[in-house]
PDB file of C-alpha atoms in Angstrom:
ATOM      1  CA  ARG B  41       0.062   0.043  -0.374  1.00 32.00           C
ATOM      2  CA  PHE B  42       1.240   3.636  -0.676  1.00 33.00           C
ATOM      3  CA  VAL B  43      -0.224   6.686   0.584  1.00 37.00           C
ATOM      4  CA  GLY B  44      -3.529   5.230   1.574  1.00 37.00           C
ATOM      5  CA  PHE B  45      -4.479   3.541  -1.549  1.00 36.00           C
ATOM      6  CA  SER B  46      -3.054  -0.071  -3.275  1.00 39.00           C
ATOM      7  CA  VAL B  47      -0.914  -0.120  -6.191  1.00 41.00           C
ATOM      8  CA  PRO B  48      -1.380  -3.703  -8.495  1.00 44.00           C
ATOM      9  CA  VAL B  49      -0.051  -2.342 -11.000  1.00 50.00           C
ATOM     10  CA  LEU B  50       3.569  -0.422 -10.777  1.00 52.00           C
ATOM     11  CA  GLY B  51       5.292   2.071 -12.692  1.00 54.00           C
ATOM     12  CA  ALA B  52       4.238   5.144 -14.841  1.00 56.00           C
ATOM     13  CA  ALA B  53       2.888   4.608 -18.356  1.00 56.00           C
ATOM     14  CA  HIS B  54       5.712   4.902 -21.122  1.00 63.00           C
ATOM     15  CA  ASP B  55       6.836   3.916 -24.122  1.00 71.00           C
ATOM     16  CA  PRO B  56       7.817   0.371 -24.225  1.00 75.00           C
ATOM     17  CA  GLY B  57      10.703   1.165 -26.607  1.00 84.00           C
ATOM     18  CA  PHE B  58      11.780   4.394 -24.579  1.00 88.00           C
ATOM     19  CA  TRP B  59      15.301   3.421 -23.622  1.00 90.00           C
ATOM     20  CA  ALA B  60      15.955   2.209 -27.522  1.00 88.00           C
ATOM     21  CA  LYS B  61      15.118   5.671 -28.927  1.00 90.00           C
ATOM     22  CA  ASN B  62      16.989   7.840 -26.075  1.00 91.00           C
ATOM     23  CA  LEU B  63      19.608   5.873 -24.293  1.00 91.00           C
ATOM     24  CA  TRP B  64      21.990   6.752 -27.436  1.00 90.00           C
ATOM     25  CA  TRP B  65      21.900  10.388 -27.342  1.00 90.00           C
ATOM     26  CA  ILE B  66      21.634  10.057 -23.202  1.00 91.00           C
ATOM     27  CA  THR B  67      25.213   8.247 -22.844  1.00 91.00           C
ATOM     28  CA  PHE B  68      26.519  10.498 -25.615  1.00 90.00           C
ATOM     29  CA  PRO B  69      29.561  10.387 -25.961  1.00 90.00           C
ATOM     30  CA  ALA B  70      30.325   8.292 -23.168  1.00 90.00           C
ATOM     31  CA  ALA B  71      28.849   5.502 -24.642  1.00 91.00           C
ATOM     32  CA  PRO B  72      31.212   5.055 -27.843  1.00 91.00           C
ATOM     33  CA  LEU B  73      34.062   5.910 -26.181  1.00 90.00           C
ATOM     34  CA  THR B  74      33.458   2.803 -23.345  1.00 90.00           C
ATOM     35  CA  VAL B  75      32.729   0.655 -26.775  1.00 90.00           C
ATOM     36  CA  LEU B  76      35.801   2.085 -28.097  1.00 88.00           C
ATOM     37  CA  ALA B  77      37.761   1.496 -24.751  1.00 86.00           C
ATOM     38  CA  LEU B  78      36.587  -2.170 -24.360  1.00 85.00           C
ATOM     39  CA  TRP B  79      37.695  -2.989 -27.865  1.00 86.00           C
ATOM     40  CA  ARG B  80      41.541  -1.508 -27.664  1.00 83.00           C
ATOM     41  CA  GLY B  81      41.439  -3.336 -24.443  1.00 78.00           C
ATOM     42  CA  ARG B  82      39.905  -6.418 -24.891  1.00 77.00           C
ATOM     43  CA  GLY B  83      42.838  -8.496 -24.163  1.00 74.00           C
ATOM     44  CA  ALA B  84      43.583  -6.855 -21.232  1.00 73.00           C
ATOM     45  CA  TRP B  85      40.344  -5.790 -19.329  1.00 70.00           C
ATOM     46  CA  ARG B  86      39.679  -9.164 -18.502  1.00 72.00           C
ATOM     47  CA  THR B  87      42.254  -9.262 -15.839  1.00 78.00           C
ATOM     48  CA  ASP B  88      41.661  -5.206 -14.904  1.00 80.00           C
ATOM     49  CA  GLU B  89      39.564  -5.406 -11.778  1.00 85.00           C
ATOM     50  CA  ARG B  90      39.297  -1.661 -12.342  1.00 84.00           C
ATOM     51  CA  MET B  91      37.788  -2.019 -15.704  1.00 85.00           C
ATOM     52  CA  GLN B  92      35.374  -5.188 -14.479  1.00 87.00           C
ATOM     53  CA  SER B  93      34.255  -3.217 -11.535  1.00 89.00           C
ATOM     54  CA  ALA B  94      32.735  -0.474 -14.234  1.00 90.00           C
ATOM     55  CA  ALA B  95      31.356  -2.873 -16.458  1.00 90.00           C
ATOM     56  CA  VAL B  96      29.497  -4.684 -14.182  1.00 92.00           C
ATOM     57  CA  PHE B  97      28.272  -1.631 -12.360  1.00 93.00           C
ATOM     58  CA  ALA B  98      27.219  -0.265 -15.797  1.00 93.00           C
ATOM     59  CA  ALA B  99      25.371  -3.981 -16.896  1.00 93.00           C
ATOM     60  CA  VAL B 100      23.565  -3.870 -13.665  1.00 94.00           C
ATOM     61  CA  VAL B 101      22.380   0.017 -13.869  1.00 94.00           C
ATOM     62  CA  PHE B 102      21.702  -1.048 -17.484  1.00 93.00           C
ATOM     63  CA  GLY B 103      19.549  -4.320 -16.403  1.00 93.00           C
ATOM     64  CA  VAL B 104      17.502  -2.304 -14.187  1.00 92.00           C
ATOM     65  CA  LEU B 105      16.167   0.459 -16.653  1.00 91.00           C
ATOM     66  CA  VAL B 106      15.531  -2.029 -19.347  1.00 90.00           C
ATOM     67  CA  ALA B 107      13.644  -4.353 -16.597  1.00 87.00           C
ATOM     68  CA  SER B 108      12.155  -1.203 -14.385  1.00 84.00           C
ATOM     69  CA  ALA B 109       8.420  -0.397 -15.029  1.00 78.00           C
ATOM     70  CA  SER B 110       9.265   3.192 -15.588  1.00 79.00           C
ATOM     71  CA  ALA B 111      11.260   4.806 -17.831  1.00 84.00           C
ATOM     72  CA  ARG B 112      12.459   8.475 -17.616  1.00 84.00           C
ATOM     73  CA  ASP B 113      15.452  10.117 -18.724  1.00 87.00           C
ATOM     74  CA  GLY B 114      16.536  10.955 -15.405  1.00 87.00           C
ATOM     75  CA  TYR B 115      16.686   7.040 -14.335  1.00 90.00           C
ATOM     76  CA  ALA B 116      19.525   7.060 -16.538  1.00 92.00           C
ATOM     77  CA  LEU B 117      21.753   9.226 -15.070  1.00 92.00           C
ATOM     78  CA  PRO B 118      23.896   6.533 -12.608  1.00 93.00           C
ATOM     79  CA  LEU B 119      24.583   4.908 -16.067  1.00 94.00           C
ATOM     80  CA  LEU B 120      26.812   7.568 -17.006  1.00 93.00           C
ATOM     81  CA  LEU B 121      29.095   7.206 -14.163  1.00 93.00           C
ATOM     82  CA  PRO B 122      30.507   3.724 -15.376  1.00 93.00           C
ATOM     83  CA  LEU B 123      30.521   4.644 -18.683  1.00 93.00           C
ATOM     84  CA  ALA B 124      32.713   7.613 -18.097  1.00 91.00           C
ATOM     85  CA  LEU B 125      35.133   5.629 -15.756  1.00 89.00           C
ATOM     86  CA  LEU B 126      35.400   2.971 -18.697  1.00 89.00           C
ATOM     87  CA  GLY B 127      35.935   5.945 -21.763  1.00 87.00           C
ATOM     88  CA  ALA B 128      38.055   7.954 -20.401  1.00 84.00           C
ATOM     89  CA  ARG B 129      41.164   5.584 -21.784  1.00 80.00           C
ATOM     90  CA  SER B 130      39.686   6.504 -24.945  1.00 85.00           C
ATOM     91  CA  ALA B 131      39.157   9.837 -24.533  1.00 83.00           C
ATOM     92  CA  LEU B 132      42.922  10.618 -23.687  1.00 79.00           C
ATOM     93  CA  ALA B 133      44.060   8.158 -27.098  1.00 82.00           C
ATOM     94  CA  LEU B 134      41.779   9.625 -29.824  1.00 85.00           C
ATOM     95  CA  ALA B 135      43.161  10.141 -33.425  1.00 86.00           C
ATOM     96  CA  PRO B 136      44.156  13.643 -34.413  1.00 85.00           C
ATOM     97  CA  ARG B 137      41.512  14.082 -37.306  1.00 89.00           C
ATOM     98  CA  VAL B 138      38.767  12.212 -34.884  1.00 88.00           C
ATOM     99  CA  GLU B 139      39.805  14.688 -32.050  1.00 86.00           C
ATOM    100  CA  LEU B 140      39.572  17.587 -34.539  1.00 87.00           C
ATOM    101  CA  ALA B 141      36.143  17.009 -35.932  1.00 90.00           C
ATOM    102  CA  TRP B 142      34.620  16.029 -32.448  1.00 90.00           C
ATOM    103  CA  CYS B 143      36.171  19.441 -31.243  1.00 89.00           C
ATOM    104  CA  VAL B 144      34.897  21.602 -34.383  1.00 90.00           C
ATOM    105  CA  GLY B 145      31.780  19.530 -34.283  1.00 92.00           C
ATOM    106  CA  ALA B 146      30.959  20.325 -30.427  1.00 92.00           C
ATOM    107  CA  ARG B 147      32.098  24.385 -30.828  1.00 92.00           C
ATOM    108  CA  VAL B 148      29.100  24.359 -33.629  1.00 94.00           C
ATOM    109  CA  LEU B 149      26.824  22.612 -31.475  1.00 95.00           C
ATOM    110  CA  PHE B 150      26.978  24.411 -28.622  1.00 95.00           C
ATOM    111  CA  GLY B 151      27.527  27.471 -29.697  1.00 94.00           C
ATOM    112  CA  GLY B 152      24.932  27.540 -32.060  1.00 95.00           C
ATOM    113  CA  ILE B 153      22.817  26.302 -28.810  1.00 95.00           C
ATOM    114  CA  ALA B 154      24.308  29.339 -26.779  1.00 96.00           C
ATOM    115  CA  ALA B 155      23.805  32.017 -29.572  1.00 94.00           C
ATOM    116  CA  ALA B 156      20.173  30.940 -29.979  1.00 91.00           C
ATOM    117  CA  LEU B 157      19.566  31.224 -26.533  1.00 93.00           C
ATOM    118  CA  TRP B 158      20.843  34.684 -26.349  1.00 93.00           C
ATOM    119  CA  LEU B 159      18.920  35.652 -29.569  1.00 89.00           C
ATOM    120  CA  ALA B 160      15.964  34.241 -27.728  1.00 86.00           C
ATOM    121  CA  TRP B 161      16.201  36.362 -24.334  1.00 89.00           C
ATOM    122  CA  THR B 162      16.825  39.265 -26.545  1.00 87.00           C
ATOM    123  CA  SER B 163      14.205  39.126 -28.596  1.00 82.00           C
ATOM    124  CA  VAL B 164      11.413  38.230 -25.586  1.00 82.00           C
ATOM    125  CA  MET B 165      13.411  41.346 -23.339  1.00 83.00           C
ATOM    126  CA  LEU B 166      13.881  43.996 -26.545  1.00 78.00           C
ATOM    127  CA  ALA B 167      10.879  43.228 -28.949  1.00 72.00           C
ATOM    128  CA  HIS B 168       7.669  44.607 -28.286  1.00 61.00           C
ATOM    129  CA  ASP B 169       5.756  41.409 -29.364  1.00 60.00           C
ATOM    130  CA  PRO B 170       8.010  38.587 -29.167  1.00 56.00           C
ATOM    131  CA  LEU B 171       5.254  35.815 -29.162  1.00 54.00           C
ATOM    132  CA  ARG B 172       4.851  36.396 -32.629  1.00 60.00           C
ATOM    133  CA  LEU B 173       7.540  33.916 -32.907  1.00 62.00           C
ATOM    134  CA  ARG B 174       5.507  30.380 -32.761  1.00 64.00           C
ATOM    135  CA  ALA B 175       9.044  28.475 -30.882  1.00 65.00           C
ATOM    136  CA  LEU B 176       8.971  31.361 -27.997  1.00 70.00           C
ATOM    137  CA  ALA B 177       4.999  31.178 -27.453  1.00 67.00           C
ATOM    138  CA  ASP B 178       4.815  28.009 -27.039  1.00 66.00           C
ATOM    139  CA  LEU B 179       7.842  27.948 -24.421  1.00 71.00           C
ATOM    140  CA  LEU B 180       7.158  31.078 -22.621  1.00 74.00           C
ATOM    141  CA  PRO B 181       3.990  32.204 -20.561  1.00 75.00           C
ATOM    142  CA  PRO B 182       1.503  34.185 -22.329  1.00 71.00           C
ATOM    143  CA  HIS B 183       2.692  37.855 -20.690  1.00 72.00           C
ATOM    144  CA  PRO B 184       6.196  37.017 -19.862  1.00 74.00           C
ATOM    145  CA  ASP B 185       8.398  39.511 -17.176  1.00 77.00           C
ATOM    146  CA  ARG B 186      10.768  41.550 -18.466  1.00 80.00           C
ATOM    147  CA  HIS B 187      12.191  42.607 -15.477  1.00 82.00           C
ATOM    148  CA  LEU B 188      16.290  42.463 -16.001  1.00 84.00           C
ATOM    149  CA  HIS B 189      17.990  40.315 -13.112  1.00 87.00           C
ATOM    150  CA  VAL B 190      21.540  41.750 -13.423  1.00 91.00           C
ATOM    151  CA  ALA B 191      23.296  38.821 -11.005  1.00 92.00           C
ATOM    152  CA  ALA B 192      21.785  36.368 -13.805  1.00 92.00           C
ATOM    153  CA  LEU B 193      22.315  38.826 -16.457  1.00 93.00           C
ATOM    154  CA  ALA B 194      26.140  38.814 -15.327  1.00 95.00           C
ATOM    155  CA  CYS B 195      27.161  35.195 -14.543  1.00 95.00           C
ATOM    156  CA  ALA B 196      25.914  34.363 -17.989  1.00 95.00           C
ATOM    157  CA  LEU B 197      27.913  37.049 -19.654  1.00 96.00           C
ATOM    158  CA  ALA B 198      30.273  35.746 -17.751  1.00 96.00           C
ATOM    159  CA  ALA B 199      29.899  32.052 -17.971  1.00 95.00           C
ATOM    160  CA  THR B 200      29.572  32.763 -21.997  1.00 95.00           C
ATOM    161  CA  ALA B 201      33.022  34.727 -21.942  1.00 94.00           C
ATOM    162  CA  GLY B 202      35.041  31.639 -19.944  1.00 93.00           C
ATOM    163  CA  ALA B 203      33.307  28.786 -22.095  1.00 92.00           C
ATOM    164  CA  ALA B 204      34.329  31.513 -25.665  1.00 91.00           C
ATOM    165  CA  ARG B 205      38.136  30.921 -23.577  1.00 89.00           C
ATOM    166  CA  LEU B 206      38.326  27.596 -22.931  1.00 86.00           C
ATOM    167  CA  MET B 207      36.476  26.425 -26.399  1.00 84.00           C
ATOM    168  CA  VAL B 208      38.227  28.102 -28.363  1.00 79.00           C
ATOM    169  CA  PHE B 209      41.115  30.644 -26.939  1.00 76.00           C
ATOM    170  CA  TYR B 210      42.992  28.146 -25.131  1.00 68.00           C
ATOM    171  CA  PRO B 211      43.769  24.997 -26.969  1.00 63.00           C
ATOM    172  CA  ARG B 212      45.007  21.744 -24.653  1.00 66.00           C
ATOM    173  CA  ARG B 213      45.191  17.961 -25.114  1.00 62.00           C
ATOM    174  CA  GLN B 214      41.541  15.910 -25.159  1.00 65.00           C
ATOM    175  CA  ALA B 215      40.502  19.453 -26.560  1.00 79.00           C
ATOM    176  CA  ALA B 216      37.051  17.866 -27.760  1.00 85.00           C
ATOM    177  CA  LEU B 217      36.844  16.457 -24.385  1.00 86.00           C
ATOM    178  CA  GLN B 218      37.210  19.934 -23.009  1.00 87.00           C
ATOM    179  CA  THR B 219      34.871  21.571 -25.656  1.00 90.00           C
ATOM    180  CA  TRP B 220      31.980  19.087 -24.998  1.00 91.00           C
ATOM    181  CA  VAL B 221      31.762  19.258 -21.558  1.00 90.00           C
ATOM    182  CA  THR B 222      32.027  23.136 -21.515  1.00 92.00           C
ATOM    183  CA  GLY B 223      29.635  23.251 -23.991  1.00 94.00           C
ATOM    184  CA  ILE B 224      27.057  21.507 -22.062  1.00 94.00           C
ATOM    185  CA  ALA B 225      27.349  23.540 -18.917  1.00 95.00           C
ATOM    186  CA  LEU B 226      27.570  26.326 -20.517  1.00 96.00           C
ATOM    187  CA  CYS B 227      24.134  25.632 -22.378  1.00 96.00           C
ATOM    188  CA  TRP B 228      22.592  24.516 -19.104  1.00 95.00           C
ATOM    189  CA  LEU B 229      23.552  27.622 -17.401  1.00 96.00           C
ATOM    190  CA  LEU B 230      22.281  30.102 -19.913  1.00 95.00           C
ATOM    191  CA  ALA B 231      18.697  27.805 -19.636  1.00 93.00           C
ATOM    192  CA  ALA B 232      18.653  28.690 -15.957  1.00 92.00           C
ATOM    193  CA  ALA B 233      20.128  32.059 -15.800  1.00 93.00           C
ATOM    194  CA  LEU B 234      18.099  33.397 -18.639  1.00 91.00           C
ATOM    195  CA  PHE B 235      14.570  31.600 -18.598  1.00 88.00           C
ATOM    196  CA  MET B 236      14.329  29.857 -15.061  1.00 87.00           C
ATOM    197  CA  PRO B 237      11.786  32.641 -13.739  1.00 84.00           C
ATOM    198  CA  TRP B 238       9.236  31.833 -17.002  1.00 83.00           C
ATOM    199  CA  ALA B 239      10.491  28.481 -17.399  1.00 82.00           C
ATOM    200  CA  ASP B 240       9.386  27.916 -13.074  1.00 82.00           C
ATOM    201  CA  GLU B 241       6.303  29.957 -14.683  1.00 80.00           C
ATOM    202  CA  VAL B 242       5.161  27.817 -17.475  1.00 81.00           C
ATOM    203  CA  LYS B 243       6.105  24.382 -15.669  1.00 82.00           C
ATOM    204  CA  SER B 244       4.846  24.850 -13.055  1.00 85.00           C
ATOM    205  CA  TYR B 245       1.969  22.954 -11.386  1.00 88.00           C
ATOM    206  CA  ARG B 246       0.858  25.819  -8.511  1.00 87.00           C
ATOM    207  CA  GLN B 247      -1.055  28.187 -10.248  1.00 86.00           C
ATOM    208  CA  VAL B 248      -3.122  25.021 -12.232  1.00 89.00           C
ATOM    209  CA  PHE B 249      -3.596  23.248  -9.192  1.00 90.00           C
ATOM    210  CA  GLY B 250      -4.360  26.436  -6.892  1.00 88.00           C
ATOM    211  CA  ALA B 251      -7.249  27.057  -9.190  1.00 89.00           C
ATOM    212  CA  LEU B 252      -8.436  23.710  -8.972  1.00 90.00           C
ATOM    213  CA  ARG B 253      -9.235  23.607  -5.277  1.00 89.00           C
ATOM    214  CA  PRO B 254     -12.341  25.572  -5.073  1.00 89.00           C
ATOM    215  CA  ALA B 255     -13.947  23.376  -6.804  1.00 88.00           C
ATOM    216  CA  LEU B 256     -13.129  19.958  -4.965  1.00 86.00           C
ATOM    217  CA  GLY B 257     -15.456  19.130  -2.910  1.00 78.00           C
ATOM    218  CA  PRO B 258     -15.547  16.837   0.134  1.00 80.00           C
ATOM    219  CA  GLY B 259     -15.242  13.293  -0.084  1.00 80.00           C
ATOM    220  CA  CYS B 260     -12.752  11.373  -2.322  1.00 87.00           C
ATOM    221  CA  VAL B 261     -11.371  12.011  -6.172  1.00 89.00           C
ATOM    222  CA  ALA B 262     -10.970  10.264  -9.066  1.00 88.00           C
ATOM    223  CA  SER B 263      -8.262  10.366 -11.807  1.00 88.00           C
ATOM    224  CA  TYR B 264      -8.343   9.104 -15.146  1.00 85.00           C
ATOM    225  CA  GLY B 265      -4.982   9.667 -17.525  1.00 84.00           C
ATOM    226  CA  VAL B 266      -3.231  11.779 -15.195  1.00 87.00           C
ATOM    227  CA  ALA B 267       0.918  10.676 -15.027  1.00 83.00           C
ATOM    228  CA  GLU B 268       2.437   9.611 -12.032  1.00 81.00           C
ATOM    229  CA  SER B 269       4.069  13.577 -11.794  1.00 83.00           C
ATOM    230  CA  GLU B 270       1.193  15.228 -11.928  1.00 89.00           C
ATOM    231  CA  ARG B 271      -0.828  12.950  -8.945  1.00 89.00           C
ATOM    232  CA  GLY B 272       2.616  13.647  -7.008  1.00 89.00           C
ATOM    233  CA  MET B 273       1.774  17.683  -7.462  1.00 90.00           C
ATOM    234  CA  LEU B 274      -2.143  17.425  -6.629  1.00 90.00           C
ATOM    235  CA  HIS B 275      -1.164  15.756  -3.479  1.00 91.00           C
ATOM    236  CA  TYR B 276       1.661  18.558  -2.961  1.00 91.00           C
ATOM    237  CA  TYR B 277      -0.055  21.829  -3.500  1.00 89.00           C
ATOM    238  CA  ASP B 278      -3.699  20.568  -2.873  1.00 87.00           C
ATOM    239  CA  GLY B 279      -3.286  17.298  -0.125  1.00 88.00           C
ATOM    240  CA  ILE B 280      -5.296  15.100  -3.133  1.00 87.00           C
ATOM    241  CA  VAL B 281      -4.507  11.629  -3.422  1.00 88.00           C
ATOM    242  CA  THR B 282      -6.871  10.603  -6.405  1.00 88.00           C
ATOM    243  CA  GLU B 283      -7.695   7.296  -7.103  1.00 87.00           C
ATOM    244  CA  GLN B 284      -6.749   5.549 -10.342  1.00 86.00           C
ATOM    245  CA  LEU B 285      -9.643   4.608 -12.427  1.00 82.00           C
ATOM    246  CA  GLU B 286      -6.965   2.641 -14.387  1.00 79.00           C
ATOM    247  CA  THR B 287      -6.664   0.516 -11.577  1.00 80.00           C
ATOM    248  CA  ARG B 288      -9.087   0.877  -9.356  1.00 77.00           C
ATOM    249  CA  PRO B 289     -12.297   0.874 -11.571  1.00 75.00           C
ATOM    250  CA  SER B 290     -14.698   0.156  -8.730  1.00 74.00           C
ATOM    251  CA  SER B 291     -14.289   3.457  -7.051  1.00 76.00           C
ATOM    252  CA  ALA B 292     -17.319   5.229  -5.873  1.00 81.00           C
ATOM    253  CA  CYS B 293     -15.564   9.077  -5.999  1.00 85.00           C
ATOM    254  CA  THR B 294     -18.504  11.484  -7.603  1.00 86.00           C
ATOM    255  CA  LEU B 295     -15.804  14.068  -8.866  1.00 88.00           C
ATOM    256  CA  ILE B 296     -13.181  13.062 -11.618  1.00 88.00           C
ATOM    257  CA  LEU B 297     -10.176  14.393 -12.886  1.00 90.00           C
ATOM    258  CA  LEU B 298      -8.909  13.726 -16.604  1.00 88.00           C
ATOM    259  CA  GLU B 299      -6.091  14.982 -18.217  1.00 85.00           C
ATOM    260  CA  ASN B 300      -6.429  14.932 -21.639  1.00 76.00           C
ATOM    261  CA  PRO B 301      -6.931  17.921 -24.585  1.00 67.00           C
ATOM    262  CA  GLU B 302     -10.302  17.402 -25.392  1.00 67.00           C
ATOM    263  CA  GLY B 303     -11.722  16.165 -21.828  1.00 60.00           C
ATOM    264  CA  ARG B 304     -13.301  13.289 -23.042  1.00 66.00           C
ATOM    265  CA  LEU B 305     -14.604  10.693 -20.349  1.00 65.00           C
ATOM    266  CA  PRO B 306     -14.020   7.058 -20.204  1.00 61.00           C
ATOM    267  CA  GLN B 307     -16.448   4.460 -20.868  1.00 59.00           C
ATOM    268  CA  CYS B 308     -19.624   5.502 -19.370  1.00 57.00           C
ATOM    269  CA  GLY B 309     -22.876   4.053 -19.114  1.00 51.00           C
ATOM    270  CA  ASP B 310     -24.498   7.761 -18.593  1.00 56.00           C
ATOM    271  CA  ALA B 311     -22.077   9.961 -19.668  1.00 55.00           C
ATOM    272  CA  GLY B 312     -24.659  12.839 -19.883  1.00 60.00           C
ATOM    273  CA  SER B 313     -25.240  13.051 -15.762  1.00 72.00           C
ATOM    274  CA  TRP B 314     -21.260  13.607 -15.185  1.00 76.00           C
ATOM    275  CA  GLN B 315     -21.007  17.524 -15.686  1.00 84.00           C
ATOM    276  CA  PRO B 316     -17.947  19.381 -15.997  1.00 85.00           C
ATOM    277  CA  VAL B 317     -17.222  21.486 -13.453  1.00 88.00           C
ATOM    278  CA  TRP B 318     -13.783  23.282 -13.608  1.00 89.00           C
ATOM    279  CA  ASP B 319     -11.162  22.717 -16.282  1.00 87.00           C
ATOM    280  CA  GLY B 320      -7.537  24.425 -16.543  1.00 88.00           C
ATOM    281  CA  ALA B 321      -3.774  23.980 -17.726  1.00 86.00           C
ATOM    282  CA  ARG B 322      -0.318  25.297 -17.649  1.00 85.00           C
ATOM    283  CA  PRO B 323       0.380  28.821 -19.280  1.00 76.00           C
ATOM    284  CA  ALA B 324       1.430  27.840 -22.936  1.00 70.00           C
ATOM    285  CA  ASP B 325       0.916  24.143 -22.527  1.00 74.00           C
ATOM    286  CA  ARG B 326      -0.647  23.294 -26.140  1.00 72.00           C
ATOM    287  CA  HIS B 327      -0.968  19.314 -25.151  1.00 77.00           C
ATOM    288  CA  GLU B 328      -1.900  19.015 -21.313  1.00 83.00           C
ATOM    289  CA  HIS B 329      -5.142  20.176 -20.196  1.00 86.00           C
ATOM    290  CA  PHE B 330      -7.265  19.149 -16.796  1.00 90.00           C
ATOM    291  CA  TRP B 331     -10.719  18.617 -16.301  1.00 88.00           C
ATOM    292  CA  LEU B 332     -12.671  18.185 -13.352  1.00 90.00           C
ATOM    293  CA  PHE B 333     -16.661  16.157 -13.329  1.00 87.00           C
ATOM    294  CA  LEU B 334     -18.893  16.201 -10.791  1.00 87.00           C
ATOM    295  CA  ARG B 335     -21.431  12.895 -10.897  1.00 80.00           C
ATOM    296  CA  ALA B 336     -24.652  13.421 -10.276  1.00 70.00           C
ATOM    297  CA  PRO B 337     -26.325  11.396  -7.658  1.00 64.00           C
ATOM    298  CA  GLY B 338     -27.577   8.364  -9.284  1.00 58.00           C
ATOM    299  CA  ALA B 339     -25.768   8.397 -12.429  1.00 57.00           C
ATOM    300  CA  ALA B 340     -23.511   5.644 -13.291  1.00 57.00           C
ATOM    301  CA  ARG B 341     -20.161   4.832 -12.977  1.00 58.00           C
ATOM    302  CA  CYS B 342     -17.850   6.075 -15.238  1.00 58.00           C
ATOM    303  CA  THR B 343     -16.528   2.894 -15.671  1.00 53.00           C
ATOM    304  CA  ASP B 344     -19.546   1.050 -15.593  1.00 45.00           C
ATOM    305  CA  ARG B 345     -20.188  -0.340 -19.449  1.00 41.00           C
ATOM    306  CA  ASP B 346     -23.195   0.330 -21.353  1.00 38.00           C
TER     307      ASP B 346
END
């Protein structure tokens, strides 16, 4: 049992092929370097206890990821440690052409991302109506705060200058790996320093679940299609633990919270007796929408068949 209700099915719904589609970029470039290191040291790794330990660690983590009932990008982070340990040898002995190609590619990739972040931030702060740009309209709140945060801007400028020096003007051995790591760190820092207030406003559930609170009456609340994270946020903000109709079809709750853009009820014996009493979504969210339905007295449950 978990927070008051049974969990007959573990894990959140996800694509069965999630790891096949995403693990390659999550572990890049550690995974290719690891494969190269194991190939080059195929005659020695059988007696090298350090490589054996890292290989076993990586195999165990990978096995857990594949067998897990849930799949998310963050779950793969422990896999990066053994892969980095195994691939470090390859990073120190790359062919000059490979080193140059990787270095130039990292500069172009992360330099372009950093330039795009600066351009987007500048257009939002200075342009009269930046939300006409569809890409920005999908990522920013309807009315972004244009207050200039001096400390965050100074940090972003200093990071950009420091990264440019390390990536371009400070060549050294293993420049490709240094450029890659520096580029990743720069892009994440720029995203956090320049866009975090807007990202927090768009991604936070504080506003939407705060608006839901007055519509909640006494008694239990069932949910249908509401993901694991959203149910956790609902519990955090409103103190509500929903009964999942997917796993508890016999729920007798008179309120149902749905998560889908159309607000379609699940199979109901008398769908007309369920009335929408609230709906809402996070700012600028085009794909996720919440609906709250109230069951009239005597109406069929929303999992009853016609």
